[in-house]
mmCIF file of C-alpha atoms and ligand atoms in Angstrom:
data_model
loop_
_atom_site.group_PDB
_atom_site.id
_atom_site.type_symbol
_atom_site.label_atom_id
_atom_site.label_comp_id
_atom_site.label_asym_id
_atom_site.label_seq_id
_atom_site.Cartn_x
_atom_site.Cartn_y
_atom_site.Cartn_z
ATOM 1 C CA LEU A 127 99.799 134.744 111.255
ATOM 2 C CA HIS A 128 96.344 133.790 110.137
ATOM 3 C CA GLN A 129 93.447 135.410 111.917
ATOM 4 C CA SER A 130 92.666 132.066 113.542
ATOM 5 C CA ASP A 131 96.120 131.992 115.170
ATOM 6 C CA SER A 132 95.622 135.273 116.910
ATOM 7 C CA ASN A 133 93.523 133.822 119.709
ATOM 8 C CA ILE A 134 96.676 132.630 121.483
ATOM 9 C CA LYS A 135 98.056 135.821 122.965
ATOM 10 C CA ALA A 136 100.138 136.440 126.010
ATOM 11 C CA GLY A 137 98.835 138.281 128.977
ATOM 12 C CA ASP A 138 95.538 139.911 128.015
ATOM 13 C CA GLU A 139 93.229 137.718 130.060
ATOM 14 C CA MET A 140 93.351 134.500 131.959
ATOM 15 C CA VAL A 141 92.542 131.526 129.843
ATOM 16 C CA VAL A 142 92.564 127.774 130.036
ATOM 17 C CA TYR A 143 93.592 125.903 126.911
ATOM 18 C CA LEU A 144 92.231 122.404 126.617
ATOM 19 C CA VAL A 145 94.883 120.784 124.466
ATOM 20 C CA GLY A 146 95.196 117.467 122.665
ATOM 21 C CA ALA A 147 98.677 115.944 122.931
ATOM 22 C CA GLY A 148 98.271 113.394 120.120
ATOM 23 C CA PRO A 149 98.715 109.635 120.338
ATOM 24 C CA GLY A 150 102.356 109.326 121.421
ATOM 25 C CA ASP A 151 104.874 110.471 118.847
ATOM 26 C CA PRO A 152 105.843 113.892 120.260
ATOM 27 C CA GLU A 153 105.830 115.372 116.759
ATOM 28 C CA LEU A 154 102.150 114.578 116.327
ATOM 29 C CA ILE A 155 101.059 117.719 118.137
ATOM 30 C CA THR A 156 99.691 120.876 116.545
ATOM 31 C CA LEU A 157 101.581 124.165 116.227
ATOM 32 C CA LYS A 158 98.788 125.768 118.176
ATOM 33 C CA ALA A 159 99.301 123.327 121.026
ATOM 34 C CA VAL A 160 103.034 124.075 121.090
ATOM 35 C CA LYS A 161 102.278 127.800 121.186
ATOM 36 C CA ALA A 162 99.911 127.387 124.134
ATOM 37 C CA LEU A 163 102.472 125.233 125.981
ATOM 38 C CA GLU A 164 105.217 127.803 125.423
ATOM 39 C CA MET A 165 103.070 130.444 127.089
ATOM 40 C CA ALA A 166 101.761 128.273 129.901
ATOM 41 C CA ASP A 167 102.208 129.224 133.551
ATOM 42 C CA VAL A 168 100.791 125.861 134.557
ATOM 43 C CA VAL A 169 100.329 122.578 132.700
ATOM 44 C CA ILE A 170 97.900 120.082 134.175
ATOM 45 C CA TYR A 171 98.437 116.797 132.400
ATOM 46 C CA ASP A 172 97.216 113.232 132.300
ATOM 47 C CA ARG A 173 99.365 110.186 131.797
ATOM 48 C CA LEU A 174 100.856 110.907 128.408
ATOM 49 C CA ALA A 175 102.271 108.366 126.028
ATOM 50 C CA ASN A 176 105.291 110.637 125.760
ATOM 51 C CA GLU A 177 106.193 113.313 128.285
ATOM 52 C CA GLU A 178 108.690 114.829 125.840
ATOM 53 C CA ILE A 179 105.860 117.156 124.830
ATOM 54 C CA LEU A 180 106.262 118.905 128.188
ATOM 55 C CA LYS A 181 109.593 120.293 127.025
ATOM 56 C CA HIS A 182 107.580 122.918 125.135
ATOM 57 C CA ALA A 183 106.586 124.369 128.517
ATOM 58 C CA PRO A 184 109.980 124.897 130.199
ATOM 59 C CA HIS A 185 108.781 127.606 132.610
ATOM 60 C CA ALA A 186 105.456 126.122 133.622
ATOM 61 C CA LYS A 187 104.514 124.490 136.887
ATOM 62 C CA LEU A 188 103.688 120.870 135.992
ATOM 63 C CA ILE A 189 100.812 119.136 137.748
ATOM 64 C CA TYR A 190 100.236 115.432 137.065
ATOM 65 C CA VAL A 191 96.647 114.266 137.501
ATOM 66 C CA GLY A 192 96.815 111.046 135.484
ATOM 67 C CA LYS A 193 94.981 107.903 136.365
ATOM 68 C CA LYS A 194 96.601 104.528 136.592
ATOM 69 C CA ALA A 195 94.852 101.354 135.435
ATOM 70 C CA GLY A 196 92.582 100.122 138.194
ATOM 71 C CA GLU A 197 93.455 102.829 140.727
ATOM 72 C CA HIS A 198 92.295 106.401 140.475
ATOM 73 C CA TYR A 199 95.049 108.838 141.190
ATOM 74 C CA LYS A 200 92.626 111.786 141.231
ATOM 75 C CA SER A 201 88.853 111.768 140.823
ATOM 76 C CA GLN A 202 87.316 113.881 138.062
ATOM 77 C CA ASP A 203 85.909 116.216 140.740
ATOM 78 C CA GLU A 204 89.353 116.682 142.229
ATOM 79 C CA ILE A 205 90.784 117.408 138.774
ATOM 80 C CA ASN A 206 88.050 119.994 138.155
ATOM 81 C CA GLN A 207 88.890 121.648 141.488
ATOM 82 C CA ILE A 208 92.604 121.799 140.620
ATOM 83 C CA LEU A 209 91.758 123.292 137.229
ATOM 84 C CA LEU A 210 89.520 125.937 138.764
ATOM 85 C CA LYS A 211 92.097 126.872 141.391
ATOM 86 C CA GLU A 212 94.950 127.158 138.890
ATOM 87 C CA ALA A 213 92.775 129.035 136.387
ATOM 88 C CA LYS A 214 91.918 131.630 139.036
ATOM 89 C CA ASN A 215 95.540 132.108 140.065
ATOM 90 C CA ASN A 216 97.357 132.123 136.714
ATOM 91 C CA ASP A 217 97.089 133.813 133.343
ATOM 92 C CA THR A 218 97.643 130.785 131.151
ATOM 93 C CA VAL A 219 96.760 127.255 132.115
ATOM 94 C CA VAL A 220 97.111 124.335 129.738
ATOM 95 C CA ARG A 221 95.061 121.231 130.368
ATOM 96 C CA LEU A 222 96.877 118.592 128.332
ATOM 97 C CA LYS A 223 95.283 115.285 127.370
ATOM 98 C CA GLY A 224 96.383 112.371 125.205
ATOM 99 C CA GLY A 225 94.989 112.197 121.677
ATOM 100 C CA ASP A 226 92.061 114.557 121.274
ATOM 101 C CA PRO A 227 90.583 115.947 124.504
ATOM 102 C CA PHE A 228 87.002 115.243 123.420
ATOM 103 C CA VAL A 229 87.506 111.602 122.422
ATOM 104 C CA PHE A 230 87.052 109.605 125.626
ATOM 105 C CA GLY A 231 89.058 112.285 127.398
ATOM 106 C CA ARG A 232 86.361 113.771 129.656
ATOM 107 C CA GLY A 233 87.268 117.133 128.158
ATOM 108 C CA GLY A 234 83.621 118.135 127.966
ATOM 109 C CA GLU A 235 83.124 117.712 131.691
ATOM 110 C CA GLU A 236 86.081 119.962 132.426
ATOM 111 C CA VAL A 237 84.874 122.623 129.992
ATOM 112 C CA LEU A 238 81.460 122.642 131.672
ATOM 113 C CA ALA A 239 83.039 122.990 135.132
ATOM 114 C CA LEU A 240 85.149 125.945 133.941
ATOM 115 C CA LYS A 241 82.258 127.598 132.122
ATOM 116 C CA GLU A 242 80.198 127.458 135.300
ATOM 117 C CA GLU A 243 82.799 129.725 136.900
ATOM 118 C CA ASN A 244 82.930 131.968 133.789
ATOM 119 C CA ILE A 245 86.506 131.021 133.014
ATOM 120 C CA SER A 246 87.604 131.566 129.402
ATOM 121 C CA ILE A 247 88.546 128.373 127.716
ATOM 122 C CA GLU A 248 89.831 127.508 124.283
ATOM 123 C CA MET A 249 89.919 124.079 122.757
ATOM 124 C CA ILE A 250 92.902 122.905 120.732
ATOM 125 C CA PRO A 251 92.214 119.558 119.086
ATOM 126 C CA GLY A 252 94.704 116.729 118.966
ATOM 127 C CA VAL A 253 95.359 113.787 116.666
ATOM 128 C CA THR A 254 93.132 111.124 118.127
ATOM 129 C CA SER A 255 94.602 107.646 118.451
ATOM 130 C CA ALA A 256 91.328 106.327 116.997
ATOM 131 C CA ILE A 257 92.263 107.558 113.517
ATOM 132 C CA GLY A 258 95.888 108.698 113.857
ATOM 133 C CA VAL A 259 97.241 105.339 115.039
ATOM 134 C CA PRO A 260 95.663 103.316 112.206
ATOM 135 C CA THR A 261 96.733 105.992 109.721
ATOM 136 C CA THR A 262 100.397 105.909 110.765
ATOM 137 C CA ILE A 263 100.609 102.163 110.065
ATOM 138 C CA GLY A 264 98.777 102.488 106.748
ATOM 139 C CA LEU A 265 95.357 101.266 107.861
ATOM 140 C CA PRO A 266 92.672 103.549 106.416
ATOM 141 C CA VAL A 267 89.451 103.705 108.472
ATOM 142 C CA THR A 268 87.545 104.393 105.251
ATOM 143 C CA HIS A 269 88.415 103.105 101.792
ATOM 144 C CA ARG A 270 86.528 103.446 98.537
ATOM 145 C CA ALA A 271 84.385 100.386 97.849
ATOM 146 C CA VAL A 272 85.364 98.816 101.197
ATOM 147 C CA ALA A 273 84.277 101.133 103.994
ATOM 148 C CA THR A 274 82.160 104.260 103.779
ATOM 149 C CA SER A 275 81.719 104.773 107.505
ATOM 150 C CA PHE A 276 83.412 104.163 110.841
ATOM 151 C CA THR A 277 82.417 104.048 114.480
ATOM 152 C CA VAL A 278 84.678 104.746 117.434
ATOM 153 C CA VAL A 279 83.456 103.099 120.600
ATOM 154 C CA THR A 280 84.662 102.609 124.138
ATOM 155 C CA GLY A 281 85.387 99.025 125.109
ATOM 156 C CA HIS A 282 85.120 99.912 128.765
ATOM 157 C CA GLU A 283 81.891 101.661 129.594
ATOM 158 C CA ASP A 284 81.493 103.439 132.914
ATOM 159 C CA PRO A 285 80.444 100.533 135.188
ATOM 160 C CA THR A 286 78.339 102.867 137.368
ATOM 161 C CA LYS A 287 75.935 103.641 134.484
ATOM 162 C CA LYS A 288 72.400 102.360 135.122
ATOM 163 C CA GLU A 289 71.915 101.208 131.546
ATOM 164 C CA LYS A 290 74.578 100.228 129.040
ATOM 165 C CA GLN A 291 74.831 102.536 126.035
ATOM 166 C CA VAL A 292 77.313 100.372 124.160
ATOM 167 C CA LYS A 293 75.254 97.723 122.376
ATOM 168 C CA TRP A 294 77.826 96.531 119.807
ATOM 169 C CA ASP A 295 75.225 96.467 117.022
ATOM 170 C CA TYR A 296 76.951 99.188 115.010
ATOM 171 C CA THR A 297 76.256 99.309 111.312
ATOM 172 C CA ALA A 298 79.390 101.261 110.349
ATOM 173 C CA ASP A 299 81.766 99.348 108.064
ATOM 174 C CA THR A 300 84.755 99.902 110.351
ATOM 175 C CA VAL A 301 84.640 99.730 114.141
ATOM 176 C CA VAL A 302 87.505 101.130 116.214
ATOM 177 C CA VAL A 303 87.447 100.132 119.880
ATOM 178 C CA LEU A 304 89.404 102.196 122.410
ATOM 179 C CA MET A 305 90.015 101.194 126.030
ATOM 180 C CA GLY A 306 88.895 97.660 125.249
ATOM 181 C CA ILE A 307 91.905 95.421 125.761
ATOM 182 C CA GLY A 308 90.942 94.324 129.277
ATOM 183 C CA GLN A 309 87.523 93.257 127.986
ATOM 184 C CA ILE A 310 88.485 92.202 124.464
ATOM 185 C CA GLU A 311 87.056 88.725 124.894
ATOM 186 C CA GLU A 312 83.566 89.825 125.906
ATOM 187 C CA ASN A 313 83.587 92.772 123.475
ATOM 188 C CA THR A 314 84.425 90.606 120.469
ATOM 189 C CA ARG A 315 81.888 87.997 121.615
ATOM 190 C CA GLU A 316 79.223 90.741 121.663
ATOM 191 C CA MET A 317 80.298 92.003 118.226
ATOM 192 C CA MET A 318 80.051 88.494 116.780
ATOM 193 C CA LYS A 319 76.302 88.625 117.433
ATOM 194 C CA TYR A 320 76.185 91.165 114.579
ATOM 195 C CA ARG A 321 79.315 90.448 112.506
ATOM 196 C CA ASP A 322 80.925 87.419 110.916
ATOM 197 C CA PRO A 323 83.679 85.905 113.143
ATOM 198 C CA GLU A 324 85.862 85.868 110.007
ATOM 199 C CA THR A 325 85.762 89.691 109.779
ATOM 200 C CA PRO A 326 89.375 90.870 109.664
ATOM 201 C CA ALA A 327 90.632 92.481 112.879
ATOM 202 C CA CYS A 328 93.814 94.205 113.927
ATOM 203 C CA VAL A 329 95.165 95.434 117.247
ATOM 204 C CA ILE A 330 97.714 98.219 117.343
ATOM 205 C CA GLU A 331 99.685 98.436 120.573
ATOM 206 C CA SER A 332 101.565 101.627 121.554
ATOM 207 C CA GLY A 333 100.837 103.166 118.175
ATOM 208 C CA THR A 334 103.253 105.838 116.866
ATOM 209 C CA MET A 335 105.811 104.910 119.526
ATOM 210 C CA PRO A 336 109.047 102.929 119.200
ATOM 211 C CA GLU A 337 107.506 99.889 120.945
ATOM 212 C CA GLU A 338 104.557 99.766 118.522
ATOM 213 C CA ARG A 339 103.219 96.277 117.746
ATOM 214 C CA ILE A 340 100.643 95.189 115.224
ATOM 215 C CA VAL A 341 98.630 92.061 115.928
ATOM 216 C CA MET A 342 96.573 90.600 113.098
ATOM 217 C CA GLY A 343 93.598 88.279 113.348
ATOM 218 C CA THR A 344 89.885 87.981 112.891
ATOM 219 C CA LEU A 345 87.004 89.047 115.082
ATOM 220 C CA GLY A 346 86.790 85.396 116.140
ATOM 221 C CA ASP A 347 90.402 84.898 117.229
ATOM 222 C CA ILE A 348 91.967 88.276 118.033
ATOM 223 C CA ALA A 349 91.056 88.013 121.743
ATOM 224 C CA LYS A 350 93.252 84.910 122.083
ATOM 225 C CA LYS A 351 96.385 86.785 121.068
ATOM 226 C CA ASP A 352 98.927 88.334 123.378
ATOM 227 C CA ILE A 353 98.063 92.042 123.614
ATOM 228 C CA LYS A 354 99.102 94.794 126.017
ATOM 229 C CA SER A 355 97.646 98.267 126.630
ATOM 230 C CA PRO A 356 97.616 100.940 125.391
ATOM 231 C CA ALA A 357 96.128 99.441 122.326
ATOM 232 C CA LEU A 358 93.147 99.758 120.057
ATOM 233 C CA LEU A 359 91.183 97.281 118.018
ATOM 234 C CA VAL A 360 90.099 97.844 114.420
ATOM 235 C CA VAL A 361 87.453 95.531 112.988
ATOM 236 C CA GLY A 362 86.371 95.540 109.352
ATOM 237 C CA ASN A 363 87.443 94.843 105.795
ATOM 238 C CA VAL A 364 89.763 97.865 105.838
ATOM 239 C CA VAL A 365 92.173 95.544 107.673
ATOM 240 C CA ASN A 366 92.541 93.661 104.364
ATOM 241 C CA VAL A 367 93.431 96.938 102.667
ATOM 242 C CA PHE A 368 96.187 97.368 105.229
ATOM 243 C CA LYS A 369 97.392 93.828 104.472
ATOM 244 C CA GLU A 370 97.552 94.735 100.804
ATOM 245 C CA MET A 371 99.473 97.911 101.543
ATOM 246 C CA THR A 372 102.152 96.487 103.786
ATOM 247 C CA SER A 373 104.522 93.571 103.942
ATOM 248 C CA LYS A 374 103.742 90.512 106.052
ATOM 249 C CA GLU A 375 106.982 90.881 108.007
ATOM 250 C CA LEU A 376 105.305 93.507 110.136
ATOM 251 C CA PHE A 377 102.799 91.071 111.607
ATOM 252 C CA TYR A 378 102.955 89.180 114.895
HETATM 253 C C1 LIG B 550 91.131 107.229 127.752
HETATM 254 S S1 LIG B 550 91.272 106.864 126.055
HETATM 255 C C2 LIG B 550 91.815 108.428 125.490
HETATM 256 C C3 LIG B 550 91.784 108.553 124.009
HETATM 257 C C4 LIG B 550 92.395 109.853 123.509
HETATM 258 N N1 LIG B 550 91.679 110.993 123.994
HETATM 259 C C5 LIG B 550 92.483 109.883 121.997
HETATM 260 O O1 LIG B 550 91.836 110.724 121.355
HETATM 261 O O2 LIG B 550 93.255 109.101 121.445
HETATM 262 C C6 LIG B 550 92.718 105.875 126.028
HETATM 263 C C7 LIG B 550 92.660 104.788 124.965
HETATM 264 O O3 LIG B 550 93.076 105.290 123.706
HETATM 265 C C8 LIG B 550 93.772 104.297 122.985
HETATM 266 N N2 LIG B 550 95.125 104.780 122.732
HETATM 267 C C9 LIG B 550 95.653 105.951 123.120
HETATM 268 N N3 LIG B 550 96.910 106.091 122.659
HETATM 269 C C10 LIG B 550 97.172 104.971 121.962
HETATM 270 C C11 LIG B 550 98.321 104.513 121.227
HETATM 271 N N4 LIG B 550 99.419 105.255 121.129
HETATM 272 N N5 LIG B 550 98.253 103.303 120.629
HETATM 273 C C12 LIG B 550 97.142 102.557 120.699
HETATM 274 N N6 LIG B 550 96.037 102.938 121.372
HETATM 275 C C13 LIG B 550 96.047 104.127 121.994
HETATM 276 C C14 LIG B 550 93.766 103.036 123.827
HETATM 277 O O4 LIG B 550 92.653 102.274 123.435
HETATM 278 C C15 LIG B 550 93.579 103.620 125.225
HETATM 279 O O5 LIG B 550 92.994 102.674 126.082
#
């Protein structure tokens, strides 16, 4: 084992592992995540694209705290309380989140709540859908001479915020929008204030999973297409690189 692996050890102190589960394909999870799951007494998990990952924790108590679109199954405060309670009563707790826990996963809020109670916590990153999903279809978020930068932005900002932080005036060459399918029409309209409507755009639905769909278009017309969540939108000339790399038969 490398030195860096040695921080996952059974039984010496109670610890919460904040773990990224990857974007869907159950093989897109890190060895470190599998190790933490194998040792877990409790796994507290969100709605996962693929629950097969839970098979790595055959002895753990499983607690589902996922949210469903539109209705909140558990509030963030309630989730923090569950985490604190389980952390105090068990040696090894895994908090499992889709993708990477710190990319629109509210992982930071949970870490802060645990730290306030002096609970040891270790972060295990995951393959974020923002990059991993485009990569698995052959869509590079950067590409020499085409895109030297990318932005990942939420398409659904917390509606209770006093002032909007998402302004859509990003200067990065590639923009990846998560959680934006419900608002794709207004989001693309906002983006067109700063970008040409002919900018290539691509939506990837259920990326890395058997039901994956790729929807091609432009910033100006992608909102009119039939798209279902979970999905992400990629806007920028890198979409043309993807077109070059793959055969047209893939497109819908
Ligand atoms: C609450 S965010 C969580 C993101 C996650 N923490 C990550 O790093 O991928 C959920 C959003 O991620 C995107 N997403 C997650 N998994 C996806 C997948 N397999 N295919 C396409 N988009 C996905 C969708 O935009 C979805 O609305």
